[in-house]
Amino acid sequence: MVIKMLLQNLNYSNHRVHAPLPLQYFIRNFSLWSMKKDPDLESALSRNRRWIVNNQIKNIILRCPNQAASVKFLQKKFKTLDLQGKALNWLKKYPCCFEVYLVGDEYYCRLTKRMMFLIEEEESVKDNQEPIFVDRLAKLLMMSLNHRLNVMKLNELKRNFGFPDDYLIRIVPKYSDMFRIVNHSGRRSSMEIELVSWNPDLAVSTIEASARKHGSQPCFSCSLPSTWVKSWERFHEFNASPYISPYLGPRGLLEGSKESEKRTVGLVHELLSLTLWKKVSIVKLGHFRREFGMPEKLNVLLLKHPGIFYVSNKYQIYTVLLREGYNGSELIDKDPLVVVKEKFGELMQEGLHEYNKRHYLVNLEKRKKDMVLGRLNKSKDRNSEISENDDQGDKLGGLFDPEERKRFYKILFDDVVP
C-alpha cells in the first residue's frame, strides 16, 4: 500500500520520470500511519460504519415528501454517502429498517413501522435531553477563544455531540440568556453562535470532575498494555506536570511549549468526552483549529499520546478516539441517545441477518437443483453409452443375426458338425 502511494505521488504512470517531491511532503502524508492497530477499537469503528450510513439514509427519507424516496434519488445520494454499488441491493439488506415497493415501473423506499417507532423514541429522548444539550453547547463556546463558533462548522459536528438538526431553532432562541446569533458581515457562511453569559459551574472538565469525586489531583489516565514500556515512560513524564484546564484558554502560553501541549491534550480530551461516541474526525476537528487555539499539526500531537488517544484510518477517514471511553470495543458510559441509536443498530442487524439467512436458503436450494440436474445428466449419459454399445453389438452379429442363428441350431440338433 505504501509503495503504491509512493508511485502514485511520484507520477510513475506512463513511464515518465518527474522531479521527486520534497521529503516534508511524505512526512506530512505518512505522519498518521505510525499508530499500532487496536483490534477492539477498529471493531468499534467498523460496527458504527453501517449504522452511520443507514442513519444518513433515514434522514434523507424523512426529508422527502410523504417520507418516501425513489430508489433512483437515493442512488444519486450514494456518492455523498461514500458508497458504491446499487442502492436497491443495499436497501434490501435491511428489510427491518427500509421497506422497498414498486409504483408502476419504479422502486420506492420508506421506513418500516418499527423504524418509525424508534424515531419517535429518539425524538422523546432529545426532548428530555435538552438541558444537557444546552450545557454541552455552552461548554463548547466557553472553550473557544472568543466564545463564538461558526454555525456551518458546528453543523459538521452537531450529530457527534447529539444536537438535534434544528438546534438553532429549538435551543438557541429558547435560551437567549446564554446564547445569541451574530452575523457581522451578513453572509450565511459567517453566521456564529456567541456565548452571552459565563457559567463557572460548567467550566469544569471531565478530568477535574473525576479528580474531585475521588479526592485527587486532576491528571490523565493511560489505557495501554504494560508491555508498552517506552510509551508508559513518556506518559508518566507528560503526566507529571500540572494539569491545565481547557476552559482557561491558551493566553500566556508559548506556542510549542510543554504547557501549551498540555492544554491542547486537555482540550481534545474534553471535546471527545462531550461527544456521544467519544470519537471525532480529525479533519473536522482541524476546522476548529483557530477557534480553539490548536496547533496546525494536530495529528502529530495526537500520535505523541497513544495512551490517551487512538488514531485510526478506518475507511480512509482519520478518526481519533478517547481510549478511556472504551472497554474493549464497547462504549463505557452510554448517553441515553446512544442507547436509542443502538436499538436502531440492533434492528439493522436483525434485518441483515434475515437477509443473509434468506439469501443462504435461496443459494442452498439452487445448489440442490444443480445437484439433481447433474445426476439426471449423468444417468442420461450412462443410458446413451449402453444404447451405443448395443448398437455396436448388433453390427458385430450374434444370435440376433439370422445366419448365425441357423448355424447355432444346426450344431445343436445335427450329429455331425459341419
mmCIF file of C-alpha atoms in Angstrom, residues 2-322:
data_model
loop_
_atom_site.group_PDB
_atom_site.id
_atom_site.type_symbol
_atom_site.label_atom_id
_atom_site.label_comp_id
_atom_site.label_asym_id
_atom_site.label_seq_id
_atom_site.Cartn_x
_atom_site.Cartn_y
_atom_site.Cartn_z
ATOM 1 C CA VAL A 2 2.782 2.396 0.952
ATOM 2 C CA ILE A 3 4.738 1.592 -2.233
ATOM 3 C CA LYS A 4 1.613 2.097 -4.318
ATOM 4 C CA MET A 5 1.029 5.528 -2.778
ATOM 5 C CA LEU A 6 4.656 6.470 -3.341
ATOM 6 C CA LEU A 7 4.439 5.529 -7.012
ATOM 7 C CA GLN A 8 1.222 7.497 -7.430
ATOM 8 C CA ASN A 9 2.702 10.552 -5.741
ATOM 9 C CA LEU A 10 5.858 10.355 -7.857
ATOM 10 C CA ASN A 11 3.780 10.066 -11.077
ATOM 11 C CA TYR A 12 5.437 6.907 -12.360
ATOM 12 C CA SER A 13 2.486 6.223 -14.634
ATOM 13 C CA ASN A 14 3.084 6.419 -18.386
ATOM 14 C CA HIS A 15 6.746 5.504 -17.645
ATOM 15 C CA ARG A 16 7.780 9.122 -17.266
ATOM 16 C CA VAL A 17 10.112 10.384 -14.553
ATOM 17 C CA HIS A 18 9.237 13.622 -12.805
ATOM 18 C CA ALA A 19 11.063 15.698 -10.270
ATOM 19 C CA PRO A 20 10.880 13.997 -6.825
ATOM 20 C CA LEU A 21 8.650 15.572 -4.226
ATOM 21 C CA PRO A 22 10.291 17.008 -1.094
ATOM 22 C CA LEU A 23 10.771 14.772 1.949
ATOM 23 C CA GLN A 24 8.482 17.005 4.031
ATOM 24 C CA TYR A 25 5.611 16.074 1.700
ATOM 25 C CA PHE A 26 5.960 12.389 2.541
ATOM 26 C CA ILE A 27 6.449 13.052 6.241
ATOM 27 C CA ARG A 28 3.242 15.055 6.226
ATOM 28 C CA ASN A 29 1.334 12.361 4.304
ATOM 29 C CA PHE A 30 2.643 9.391 6.274
ATOM 30 C CA SER A 31 2.606 11.010 9.719
ATOM 31 C CA LEU A 32 -0.718 9.378 10.564
ATOM 32 C CA TRP A 33 0.308 5.872 9.581
ATOM 33 C CA SER A 34 2.505 5.006 12.537
ATOM 34 C CA MET A 35 -0.002 4.057 15.285
ATOM 35 C CA LYS A 36 -0.296 0.345 16.020
ATOM 36 C CA LYS A 37 -3.770 -1.004 15.289
ATOM 37 C CA ASP A 38 -6.059 -1.898 18.184
ATOM 38 C CA PRO A 39 -8.416 -4.722 17.057
ATOM 39 C CA ASP A 40 -11.109 -3.832 19.614
ATOM 40 C CA LEU A 41 -11.267 -0.153 18.712
ATOM 41 C CA GLU A 42 -11.087 -0.966 14.988
ATOM 42 C CA SER A 43 -14.053 -3.290 15.545
ATOM 43 C CA ALA A 44 -15.964 -0.486 17.269
ATOM 44 C CA LEU A 45 -15.386 1.765 14.263
ATOM 45 C CA SER A 46 -16.467 -0.863 11.717
ATOM 46 C CA ARG A 47 -19.607 -1.609 13.731
ATOM 47 C CA ASN A 48 -20.598 2.031 13.666
ATOM 48 C CA ARG A 49 -19.920 2.426 9.941
ATOM 49 C CA ARG A 50 -23.091 0.713 8.670
ATOM 50 C CA TRP A 51 -25.131 2.467 11.334
ATOM 51 C CA ILE A 52 -23.853 5.889 10.227
ATOM 52 C CA VAL A 53 -24.690 5.200 6.579
ATOM 53 C CA ASN A 54 -28.196 3.895 7.331
ATOM 54 C CA ASN A 55 -28.820 6.801 9.695
ATOM 55 C CA GLN A 56 -27.995 9.208 6.877
ATOM 56 C CA ILE A 57 -30.352 7.321 4.530
ATOM 57 C CA LYS A 58 -33.022 7.548 7.222
ATOM 58 C CA ASN A 59 -32.604 11.325 7.463
ATOM 59 C CA ILE A 60 -32.790 11.666 3.658
ATOM 60 C CA ILE A 61 -36.061 9.696 3.547
ATOM 61 C CA LEU A 62 -37.569 11.712 6.390
ATOM 62 C CA ARG A 63 -36.918 14.951 4.499
ATOM 63 C CA CYS A 64 -38.676 13.654 1.356
ATOM 64 C CA PRO A 65 -42.390 14.366 0.610
ATOM 65 C CA ASN A 66 -44.604 11.804 2.370
ATOM 66 C CA GLN A 67 -41.382 10.405 3.872
ATOM 67 C CA ALA A 68 -40.793 8.205 0.820
ATOM 68 C CA ALA A 69 -37.938 8.431 -1.666
ATOM 69 C CA SER A 70 -37.408 6.862 -5.055
ATOM 70 C CA VAL A 71 -34.510 4.431 -5.250
ATOM 71 C CA LYS A 72 -33.164 6.423 -8.219
ATOM 72 C CA PHE A 73 -32.958 9.510 -5.984
ATOM 73 C CA LEU A 74 -31.170 7.536 -3.251
ATOM 74 C CA GLN A 75 -28.785 6.142 -5.860
ATOM 75 C CA LYS A 76 -27.674 9.704 -6.671
ATOM 76 C CA LYS A 77 -27.035 10.296 -2.953
ATOM 77 C CA PHE A 78 -24.834 7.195 -2.686
ATOM 78 C CA LYS A 79 -21.764 9.138 -3.806
ATOM 79 C CA THR A 80 -22.158 11.631 -0.956
ATOM 80 C CA LEU A 81 -22.525 8.672 1.448
ATOM 81 C CA ASP A 82 -19.227 7.260 0.134
ATOM 82 C CA LEU A 83 -20.991 4.087 -1.050
ATOM 83 C CA GLN A 84 -20.626 2.041 -4.198
ATOM 84 C CA GLY A 85 -22.968 -0.409 -5.918
ATOM 85 C CA LYS A 86 -26.735 -0.366 -6.328
ATOM 86 C CA ALA A 87 -28.902 1.402 -3.761
ATOM 87 C CA LEU A 88 -31.644 -1.186 -4.255
ATOM 88 C CA ASN A 89 -29.338 -4.015 -3.188
ATOM 89 C CA TRP A 90 -28.208 -2.076 -0.114
ATOM 90 C CA LEU A 91 -31.785 -1.266 0.991
ATOM 91 C CA LYS A 92 -32.901 -4.877 0.572
ATOM 92 C CA LYS A 93 -30.191 -5.938 3.013
ATOM 93 C CA TYR A 94 -32.074 -4.183 5.822
ATOM 94 C CA PRO A 95 -35.752 -5.200 5.496
ATOM 95 C CA CYS A 96 -36.439 -4.348 9.156
ATOM 96 C CA CYS A 97 -35.419 -0.729 8.501
ATOM 97 C CA PHE A 98 -36.404 0.008 4.913
ATOM 98 C CA GLU A 99 -39.494 -1.061 3.004
ATOM 99 C CA VAL A 100 -38.958 -1.226 -0.764
ATOM 100 C CA TYR A 101 -42.028 -1.256 -3.007
ATOM 101 C CA LEU A 102 -42.976 -0.768 -6.650
ATOM 102 C CA VAL A 103 -45.051 2.086 -8.057
ATOM 103 C CA GLY A 104 -45.523 1.333 -11.729
ATOM 104 C CA ASP A 105 -42.052 0.514 -13.034
ATOM 105 C CA GLU A 106 -40.141 2.470 -10.383
ATOM 106 C CA TYR A 107 -38.924 1.340 -6.964
ATOM 107 C CA TYR A 108 -39.578 3.494 -3.881
ATOM 108 C CA CYS A 109 -38.393 3.229 -0.294
ATOM 109 C CA ARG A 110 -39.956 4.216 3.024
ATOM 110 C CA LEU A 111 -39.188 3.451 6.648
ATOM 111 C CA THR A 112 -40.779 0.460 8.340
ATOM 112 C CA LYS A 113 -43.211 0.805 11.257
ATOM 113 C CA ARG A 114 -40.584 -0.465 13.703
ATOM 114 C CA MET A 115 -38.173 2.119 12.373
ATOM 115 C CA MET A 116 -40.723 4.920 12.786
ATOM 116 C CA PHE A 117 -41.316 3.788 16.365
ATOM 117 C CA LEU A 118 -37.600 4.153 17.136
ATOM 118 C CA ILE A 119 -37.577 7.612 15.547
ATOM 119 C CA GLU A 120 -40.401 8.683 17.853
ATOM 120 C CA GLU A 121 -38.467 7.290 20.831
ATOM 121 C CA GLU A 122 -35.361 9.181 19.707
ATOM 122 C CA GLU A 123 -37.284 12.455 19.495
ATOM 123 C CA SER A 124 -38.658 11.863 23.001
ATOM 124 C CA VAL A 125 -35.121 11.336 24.332
ATOM 125 C CA LYS A 126 -33.950 14.534 22.607
ATOM 126 C CA ASP A 127 -36.719 16.498 24.319
ATOM 127 C CA ASN A 128 -35.704 15.102 27.712
ATOM 128 C CA GLN A 129 -32.003 15.698 26.976
ATOM 129 C CA GLU A 130 -32.458 19.363 26.065
ATOM 130 C CA PRO A 131 -30.873 20.728 29.305
ATOM 131 C CA ILE A 132 -27.814 18.526 28.646
ATOM 132 C CA PHE A 133 -27.565 19.817 25.072
ATOM 133 C CA VAL A 134 -27.675 23.370 26.415
ATOM 134 C CA ASP A 135 -24.808 22.684 28.841
ATOM 135 C CA ARG A 136 -22.855 20.898 26.108
ATOM 136 C CA LEU A 137 -23.182 23.804 23.694
ATOM 137 C CA ALA A 138 -22.225 26.267 26.438
ATOM 138 C CA LYS A 139 -19.107 24.240 27.261
ATOM 139 C CA LEU A 140 -18.016 24.272 23.612
ATOM 140 C CA LEU A 141 -18.410 28.062 23.460
ATOM 141 C CA MET A 142 -16.607 28.506 26.768
ATOM 142 C CA MET A 143 -13.573 26.584 25.458
ATOM 143 C CA SER A 144 -13.375 28.672 22.272
ATOM 144 C CA LEU A 145 -11.048 31.691 22.262
ATOM 145 C CA ASN A 146 -13.671 34.372 21.564
ATOM 146 C CA HIS A 147 -16.610 32.368 22.967
ATOM 147 C CA ARG A 148 -18.045 32.155 19.455
ATOM 148 C CA LEU A 149 -18.323 29.317 16.963
ATOM 149 C CA ASN A 150 -19.170 29.354 13.269
ATOM 150 C CA VAL A 151 -22.575 27.749 12.640
ATOM 151 C CA MET A 152 -21.548 25.987 9.414
ATOM 152 C CA LYS A 153 -18.519 24.429 11.100
ATOM 153 C CA LEU A 154 -20.552 23.412 14.130
ATOM 154 C CA ASN A 155 -23.139 21.775 11.871
ATOM 155 C CA GLU A 156 -20.453 19.347 10.717
ATOM 156 C CA LEU A 157 -20.139 18.021 14.275
ATOM 157 C CA LYS A 158 -23.665 18.532 15.608
ATOM 158 C CA ARG A 159 -24.503 14.812 15.413
ATOM 159 C CA ASN A 160 -21.244 13.931 17.185
ATOM 160 C CA PHE A 161 -22.446 15.985 20.137
ATOM 161 C CA GLY A 162 -26.037 14.746 19.840
ATOM 162 C CA PHE A 163 -27.513 18.121 18.899
ATOM 163 C CA PRO A 164 -30.847 17.899 17.044
ATOM 164 C CA ASP A 165 -30.870 19.057 13.426
ATOM 165 C CA ASP A 166 -32.989 22.063 14.398
ATOM 166 C CA TYR A 167 -30.900 23.106 17.419
ATOM 167 C CA LEU A 168 -30.639 26.675 16.070
ATOM 168 C CA ILE A 169 -34.420 26.942 16.305
ATOM 169 C CA ARG A 170 -35.092 24.609 19.225
ATOM 170 C CA ILE A 171 -32.318 25.607 21.649
ATOM 171 C CA VAL A 172 -30.645 28.940 20.838
ATOM 172 C CA PRO A 173 -33.727 31.247 20.864
ATOM 173 C CA LYS A 174 -35.198 29.461 23.890
ATOM 174 C CA TYR A 175 -32.082 30.169 25.983
ATOM 175 C CA SER A 176 -31.423 33.767 24.996
ATOM 176 C CA ASP A 177 -29.806 34.403 28.377
ATOM 177 C CA MET A 178 -26.978 32.062 27.341
ATOM 178 C CA PHE A 179 -26.718 32.228 23.524
ATOM 179 C CA ARG A 180 -27.274 34.577 20.649
ATOM 180 C CA ILE A 181 -26.742 34.538 16.892
ATOM 181 C CA VAL A 182 -24.335 37.119 15.460
ATOM 182 C CA ASN A 183 -23.571 37.861 11.821
ATOM 183 C CA HIS A 184 -21.423 40.947 11.262
ATOM 184 C CA SER A 185 -20.930 40.527 7.511
ATOM 185 C CA GLY A 186 -24.446 39.417 6.634
ATOM 186 C CA ARG A 187 -23.229 36.327 4.779
ATOM 187 C CA ARG A 188 -24.705 32.986 5.690
ATOM 188 C CA SER A 189 -21.256 31.425 5.957
ATOM 189 C CA SER A 190 -20.220 33.945 8.626
ATOM 190 C CA MET A 191 -23.136 33.251 10.996
ATOM 191 C CA GLU A 192 -21.916 32.471 14.539
ATOM 192 C CA ILE A 193 -23.278 31.396 17.906
ATOM 193 C CA GLU A 194 -21.986 33.554 20.752
ATOM 194 C CA LEU A 195 -21.943 32.876 24.471
ATOM 195 C CA VAL A 196 -23.875 35.565 26.352
ATOM 196 C CA SER A 197 -23.060 34.655 29.953
ATOM 197 C CA TRP A 198 -20.276 32.639 31.561
ATOM 198 C CA ASN A 199 -21.317 29.837 33.924
ATOM 199 C CA PRO A 200 -18.451 28.904 36.295
ATOM 200 C CA ASP A 201 -20.225 25.666 37.260
ATOM 201 C CA LEU A 202 -19.834 24.447 33.681
ATOM 202 C CA ALA A 203 -16.148 25.394 33.457
ATOM 203 C CA VAL A 204 -15.132 22.051 34.954
ATOM 204 C CA SER A 205 -13.615 19.419 32.691
ATOM 205 C CA THR A 206 -14.331 15.693 32.876
ATOM 206 C CA ILE A 207 -10.854 15.090 34.331
ATOM 207 C CA GLU A 208 -11.359 17.751 37.015
ATOM 208 C CA ALA A 209 -14.805 16.385 37.905
ATOM 209 C CA SER A 210 -13.365 12.868 38.270
ATOM 210 C CA ALA A 211 -10.492 14.168 40.448
ATOM 211 C CA ARG A 212 -12.942 15.975 42.767
ATOM 212 C CA LYS A 213 -15.020 12.802 43.028
ATOM 213 C CA HIS A 214 -12.001 10.708 44.065
ATOM 214 C CA GLY A 215 -10.324 13.457 46.100
ATOM 215 C CA SER A 216 -7.169 13.515 43.982
ATOM 216 C CA GLN A 217 -5.246 15.850 41.709
ATOM 217 C CA PRO A 218 -6.517 16.108 38.118
ATOM 218 C CA CYS A 219 -4.438 14.022 35.717
ATOM 219 C CA PHE A 220 -4.785 11.906 32.586
ATOM 220 C CA SER A 221 -5.197 8.146 32.571
ATOM 221 C CA CYS A 222 -3.331 5.749 30.282
ATOM 222 C CA SER A 223 -5.011 2.781 28.598
ATOM 223 C CA LEU A 224 -2.063 0.849 27.195
ATOM 224 C CA PRO A 225 -0.747 -2.679 27.804
ATOM 225 C CA SER A 226 2.071 -2.917 30.358
ATOM 226 C CA THR A 227 4.368 -4.190 27.597
ATOM 227 C CA TRP A 228 4.449 -0.711 26.024
ATOM 228 C CA VAL A 229 7.285 0.296 28.354
ATOM 229 C CA LYS A 230 8.594 3.341 26.452
ATOM 230 C CA SER A 231 5.080 4.720 25.889
ATOM 231 C CA TRP A 232 4.365 4.366 29.604
ATOM 232 C CA GLU A 233 7.589 6.207 30.460
ATOM 233 C CA ARG A 234 6.694 9.093 28.136
ATOM 234 C CA PHE A 235 3.176 9.188 29.576
ATOM 235 C CA HIS A 236 4.398 9.406 33.186
ATOM 236 C CA GLU A 237 6.800 12.180 32.204
ATOM 237 C CA PHE A 238 3.998 14.082 30.472
ATOM 238 C CA ASN A 239 1.543 13.499 33.315
ATOM 239 C CA ALA A 240 3.993 14.710 35.963
ATOM 240 C CA SER A 241 3.422 18.389 35.089
ATOM 241 C CA PRO A 242 0.272 20.150 36.409
ATOM 242 C CA TYR A 243 -2.989 19.684 34.517
ATOM 243 C CA ILE A 244 -4.200 22.774 32.591
ATOM 244 C CA SER A 245 -7.939 23.201 32.202
ATOM 245 C CA PRO A 246 -9.165 23.750 28.611
ATOM 246 C CA TYR A 247 -11.538 26.405 29.938
ATOM 247 C CA LEU A 248 -8.635 28.680 30.919
ATOM 248 C CA GLY A 249 -7.653 29.439 27.336
ATOM 249 C CA PRO A 250 -4.168 29.493 25.750
ATOM 250 C CA ARG A 251 -3.344 33.121 26.590
ATOM 251 C CA GLY A 252 0.064 33.428 28.203
ATOM 252 C CA LEU A 253 1.198 30.013 26.940
ATOM 253 C CA LEU A 254 4.072 29.898 24.472
ATOM 254 C CA GLU A 255 3.286 28.041 21.270
ATOM 255 C CA GLY A 256 5.148 24.740 21.148
ATOM 256 C CA SER A 257 5.848 24.739 24.890
ATOM 257 C CA LYS A 258 5.056 21.795 27.195
ATOM 258 C CA GLU A 259 2.346 23.875 28.867
ATOM 259 C CA SER A 260 0.723 24.602 25.513
ATOM 260 C CA GLU A 261 0.816 20.887 24.619
ATOM 261 C CA LYS A 262 -0.691 20.014 27.990
ATOM 262 C CA ARG A 263 -3.532 22.429 27.425
ATOM 263 C CA THR A 264 -4.204 21.114 23.875
ATOM 264 C CA VAL A 265 -4.280 17.485 25.038
ATOM 265 C CA GLY A 266 -6.731 18.507 27.773
ATOM 266 C CA LEU A 267 -8.822 20.385 25.205
ATOM 267 C CA VAL A 268 -9.081 17.432 22.794
ATOM 268 C CA HIS A 269 -9.796 15.121 25.737
ATOM 269 C CA GLU A 270 -12.662 17.350 26.850
ATOM 270 C CA LEU A 271 -14.069 17.684 23.306
ATOM 271 C CA LEU A 272 -14.068 13.896 22.879
ATOM 272 C CA SER A 273 -15.678 13.499 26.309
ATOM 273 C CA LEU A 274 -18.573 15.699 25.163
ATOM 274 C CA THR A 275 -19.248 13.579 22.060
ATOM 275 C CA LEU A 276 -21.709 10.684 22.120
ATOM 276 C CA TRP A 277 -19.277 8.043 20.862
ATOM 277 C CA LYS A 278 -16.053 9.530 22.307
ATOM 278 C CA LYS A 279 -14.650 9.919 18.806
ATOM 279 C CA VAL A 280 -14.440 12.525 16.058
ATOM 280 C CA SER A 281 -12.969 13.013 12.587
ATOM 281 C CA ILE A 282 -9.529 14.637 12.787
ATOM 282 C CA VAL A 283 -10.225 16.610 9.617
ATOM 283 C CA LYS A 284 -13.439 18.087 11.043
ATOM 284 C CA LEU A 285 -11.748 18.753 14.354
ATOM 285 C CA GLY A 286 -8.998 20.595 12.486
ATOM 286 C CA HIS A 287 -11.587 23.013 11.103
ATOM 287 C CA PHE A 288 -11.776 24.481 14.631
ATOM 288 C CA ARG A 289 -8.041 24.983 14.935
ATOM 289 C CA ARG A 290 -8.270 28.761 15.181
ATOM 290 C CA GLU A 291 -11.399 28.803 17.333
ATOM 291 C CA PHE A 292 -9.843 26.530 19.970
ATOM 292 C CA GLY A 293 -6.216 27.570 19.549
ATOM 293 C CA MET A 294 -4.999 24.124 18.455
ATOM 294 C CA PRO A 295 -1.653 23.549 16.672
ATOM 295 C CA GLU A 296 -1.517 23.253 12.898
ATOM 296 C CA LYS A 297 -0.152 19.679 13.003
ATOM 297 C CA LEU A 298 -2.782 18.341 15.366
ATOM 298 C CA ASN A 299 -2.332 14.767 14.102
ATOM 299 C CA VAL A 300 1.336 14.760 15.166
ATOM 300 C CA LEU A 301 0.382 15.825 18.694
ATOM 301 C CA LEU A 302 -2.284 13.114 18.934
ATOM 302 C CA LEU A 303 0.184 10.417 17.868
ATOM 303 C CA LYS A 304 2.549 11.506 20.640
ATOM 304 C CA HIS A 305 -0.018 10.365 23.213
ATOM 305 C CA PRO A 306 -1.122 6.823 22.277
ATOM 306 C CA GLY A 307 -2.109 6.077 25.870
ATOM 307 C CA ILE A 308 -4.786 8.796 25.803
ATOM 308 C CA PHE A 309 -5.879 8.840 22.145
ATOM 309 C CA TYR A 310 -6.222 6.227 19.442
ATOM 310 C CA VAL A 311 -5.839 7.337 15.823
ATOM 311 C CA SER A 312 -7.359 5.171 13.101
ATOM 312 C CA ASN A 313 -7.558 5.370 9.320
ATOM 313 C CA LYS A 314 -10.546 3.014 9.045
ATOM 314 C CA TYR A 315 -12.406 3.519 5.751
ATOM 315 C CA GLN A 316 -9.696 6.077 4.825
ATOM 316 C CA ILE A 317 -11.166 8.519 7.360
ATOM 317 C CA TYR A 318 -8.751 9.650 10.054
ATOM 318 C CA THR A 319 -10.550 9.392 13.382
ATOM 319 C CA VAL A 320 -9.391 9.988 16.941
ATOM 320 C CA LEU A 321 -10.954 8.006 19.797
ATOM 321 C CA LEU A 322 -10.679 8.521 23.534
#
